[in-house]
DNA sequence: GCAACAGTTTCATAACCATCAAACACAAAT
DNA sequence: ATTTGTGTTTGATGGTTATGAAACTGTTGC
């Protein structure tokens, strides 16, 4: 999900993907680890979390699909980086959607 | 989930519940409707959404459980109100969790 | 080439969950 | 008290998904 979130908020489809991606505690934990450094290797995640590499790969795919992380390939290694603008756009859109309009 | 979100962020358990509650598009849409007015009746939701009242009731239960809405009983009717402080606390905690700490 | 390592994909499985229908509980009105 | 209306609970069902194992792809180094 490569979208421009410049002036207009998150597209509805991406909004749903982000919400879904954040809903799983394990995936959220993975995102937190990635966010704790400037970038985070897949290897480190595999060591840190008690799940198979297949499962890690699956979660990374979902996070990328939602636009929450960016992937960098370096030889045989993969590095991930959190896209905080997307996260910020999500929270902004979330608050906007429940901003009361009618009836004061 | 009745928690004091005064100075300290959302408790981890409630954080997970909120994330889960927001992940379903229908439930999110229900929350948006409730938030579009000062308060919203269950009746109105049942008319507005093409799902059974059983399903509406189920979603309301989840939203209450997450602390995202408050419920008021008035005779045979139910009214819901969005708890924006909880939503704000969730987004704050979300951003806090991915706020980079080490390695600049 | 071959072996070792890093990730991905596929397949199967179990758990979860959104949904409906129907039965239920409760309130209001006749 | 009986009926009607509003919401809840229960049971069943189909769809989604988190997970592991194993096969696969690609890269590094011998």
XYZ file of N, CA, C and O (backbone and C1' of nucleotides) in Angstrom, chain A residues 27 29-49 52-65 67-74 76-85, chain B residues 100, chain C residues 6-9:
248
model
N 1.654 -8.753 16.275
C 2.085 -7.868 15.199
C 2.401 -6.485 15.742
O 3.359 -5.835 15.314
N 3.494 -5.903 18.726
C 4.770 -6.041 19.426
C 5.929 -5.994 18.441
O 6.978 -5.380 18.713
N 5.754 -6.631 17.298
C 6.784 -6.605 16.261
C 7.019 -5.166 15.803
O 8.161 -4.721 15.659
N 5.922 -4.460 15.590
C 6.021 -3.062 15.164
C 6.752 -2.227 16.203
O 7.564 -1.357 15.864
N 6.485 -2.499 17.461
C 7.154 -1.764 18.536
C 8.650 -2.019 18.523
O 9.446 -1.084 18.691
N 9.031 -3.271 18.324
C 10.460 -3.582 18.268
C 11.129 -2.844 17.121
O 12.186 -2.229 17.280
N 10.481 -2.909 15.961
C 11.035 -2.223 14.794
C 11.187 -0.734 15.070
O 12.170 -0.108 14.689
N 10.201 -0.195 15.786
C 10.205 1.237 16.069
C 11.205 1.647 17.138
O 11.494 2.826 17.310
N 11.742 0.671 17.857
C 12.658 0.999 18.958
C 14.054 1.354 18.454
O 14.896 1.813 19.221
N 14.278 1.114 17.163
C 15.571 1.477 16.563
C 15.289 2.205 15.254
O 14.145 2.250 14.796
N 16.353 2.743 14.680
C 16.158 3.441 13.413
C 15.713 2.453 12.350
O 14.830 2.716 11.547
N 16.317 1.267 12.382
C 15.871 0.178 11.529
C 16.116 -1.133 12.247
O 16.919 -1.202 13.175
N 15.434 -2.170 11.824
C 15.456 -3.433 12.562
C 15.550 -4.572 11.558
O 14.836 -4.584 10.551
N 16.436 -5.544 11.844
C 16.605 -6.649 10.901
C 15.604 -7.762 11.181
O 15.161 -7.954 12.314
N 15.264 -8.474 10.123
C 14.357 -9.610 10.236
C 14.966 -10.670 11.150
O 14.268 -11.285 11.963
N 16.260 -10.841 11.020
C 16.995 -11.802 11.837
C 16.765 -11.553 13.324
O 16.432 -12.464 14.076
N 16.912 -10.295 13.711
C 16.757 -9.909 15.113
C 15.345 -10.232 15.601
O 15.157 -10.696 16.727
N 14.370 -9.979 14.732
C 12.981 -10.274 15.096
C 12.802 -11.770 15.323
O 12.145 -12.189 16.284
N 13.409 -12.563 14.440
C 13.282 -14.023 14.530
C 13.875 -14.554 15.825
O 13.379 -15.517 16.405
N 14.959 -13.909 16.278
C 15.590 -14.323 17.530
C 14.741 -13.885 18.720
O 14.540 -14.633 19.672
N 14.243 -12.655 18.616
C 13.553 -12.023 19.742
C 12.176 -12.624 20.012
O 11.729 -12.679 21.155
N 11.511 -13.069 18.963
C 10.137 -13.546 19.151
C 10.040 -15.069 19.012
O 10.645 -15.650 18.107
N 7.839 -18.957 14.507
C 8.610 -19.413 13.358
C 8.900 -18.254 12.409
O 8.201 -17.244 12.412
N 9.911 -18.434 11.577
C 10.237 -17.367 10.628
C 9.125 -17.195 9.607
O 8.915 -16.104 9.096
N 8.415 -18.260 9.331
C 7.264 -18.167 8.441
C 6.229 -17.200 8.976
O 5.668 -16.379 8.239
N 5.995 -17.300 10.268
C 5.018 -16.416 10.913
C 5.508 -14.969 10.902
O 4.744 -14.046 10.598
N 6.780 -14.768 11.217
C 7.358 -13.415 11.154
C 7.147 -12.839 9.755
O 6.656 -11.718 9.602
N 7.506 -13.628 8.753
C 7.387 -13.179 7.373
C 5.941 -12.782 7.049
O 5.692 -11.772 6.391
N 5.023 -13.580 7.532
C 3.600 -13.300 7.308
C 3.208 -11.942 7.907
O 2.542 -11.134 7.254
N 3.639 -11.701 9.141
C 3.286 -10.441 9.807
C 3.936 -9.248 9.108
O 3.312 -8.193 8.958
N 5.163 -9.426 8.688
C 5.844 -8.337 7.983
C 5.090 -7.979 6.702
O 4.930 -6.813 6.357
N 4.607 -9.008 6.031
C 3.849 -8.793 4.806
C 2.609 -7.940 5.071
O 2.296 -7.014 4.305
N 1.945 -8.232 6.173
C 0.743 -7.477 6.534
C 1.085 -6.025 6.886
O 0.353 -5.106 6.496
N 2.174 -5.843 7.608
C 2.579 -4.494 8.009
C 2.978 -3.661 6.797
O 2.679 -2.473 6.722
N 3.650 -4.312 5.848
C 4.020 -3.612 4.617
C 2.765 -3.276 3.825
O 2.606 -2.165 3.322
N 1.863 -4.246 3.758
C 0.624 -4.050 3.001
C -0.173 -2.859 3.534
O -0.796 -2.114 2.782
N 1.180 -0.373 4.902
C 2.001 0.824 4.746
C 2.678 1.259 6.032
O 3.241 2.336 6.106
N 2.622 0.411 7.053
C 3.149 0.794 8.368
C 4.660 0.656 8.468
O 5.283 1.279 9.325
N 5.248 -0.169 7.616
C 6.704 -0.289 7.611
C 7.218 -0.303 6.181
O 6.474 -0.598 5.242
N 8.490 0.036 6.065
C 9.151 0.009 4.776
C 10.206 -1.075 4.848
O 10.783 -1.317 5.902
N 10.451 -1.711 3.692
C 11.340 -2.842 3.652
C 12.572 -2.484 2.828
O 12.450 -1.894 1.762
N 13.740 -2.876 3.346
C 14.963 -2.644 2.600
C 15.699 -3.975 2.487
O 15.818 -4.717 3.455
N 16.152 -4.308 1.283
C 16.900 -5.547 1.061
C 18.376 -5.217 1.009
O 18.780 -4.287 0.321
N 19.154 -5.969 1.747
C 20.597 -5.765 1.698
C 21.231 -7.145 1.659
O 21.395 -7.793 2.675
N 21.408 -10.773 1.566
C 20.443 -11.795 1.989
C 19.586 -11.348 3.172
O 18.734 -12.079 3.636
N 19.856 -10.133 3.628
C 19.150 -9.646 4.810
C 18.037 -8.671 4.461
O 18.064 -8.023 3.419
N 17.059 -8.580 5.381
C 15.978 -7.611 5.227
C 15.976 -6.684 6.431
O 16.184 -7.131 7.558
N 15.736 -5.413 6.159
C 15.640 -4.431 7.237
C 14.305 -3.714 7.141
O 13.822 -3.421 6.040
N 13.743 -3.445 8.288
C 12.445 -2.777 8.328
C 12.555 -1.460 9.068
O 13.358 -1.305 9.980
N 11.706 -0.530 8.656
C 11.666 0.780 9.294
C 10.212 1.217 9.418
O 9.426 1.048 8.477
N 9.871 1.756 10.558
C 8.501 2.208 10.792
C 8.226 3.486 10.020
O 9.057 4.393 9.997
N 7.058 3.548 9.396
C 6.649 4.782 8.706
C 5.712 5.552 9.630
O 4.481 5.381 9.597
N 6.314 6.398 10.434
C 5.544 7.092 11.462
C 4.511 8.058 10.878
O 3.516 8.367 11.522
N 4.767 8.537 9.673
C 3.785 9.449 9.055
C 2.469 8.717 8.826
O 1.386 9.266 9.007
N 10.681 6.231 18.778
C 12.020 5.674 18.824
C 12.734 6.132 20.094
O 12.658 7.286 20.468
P 21.451 -16.690 8.998
O 20.451 -16.117 7.899
C 20.935 -15.176 6.955
C 19.780 -14.586 6.163
C 18.525 -14.301 6.981
O 17.945 -13.084 6.532
C 18.023 -15.869 5.274
P 16.834 -12.358 7.443
O 15.596 -12.366 6.447
C 15.335 -13.515 5.748
C 14.454 -13.305 4.547
C 12.987 -13.134 4.889
O 12.338 -12.423 3.836
C 13.369 -15.276 3.960
P 10.748 -12.245 3.818
O 10.296 -13.450 2.868
C 10.730 -13.446 1.516
C 9.963 -14.497 0.712
C 8.441 -14.426 0.820
O 7.912 -14.543 -0.493
C 9.196 -16.600 1.368
P 6.374 -14.312 -0.762
O 5.850 -15.808 -0.982
C 6.594 -16.679 -1.817
C 6.014 -18.087 -1.762
C 4.487 -18.165 -1.660
O 4.021 -19.064 -2.646
C 5.488 -19.475 0.036
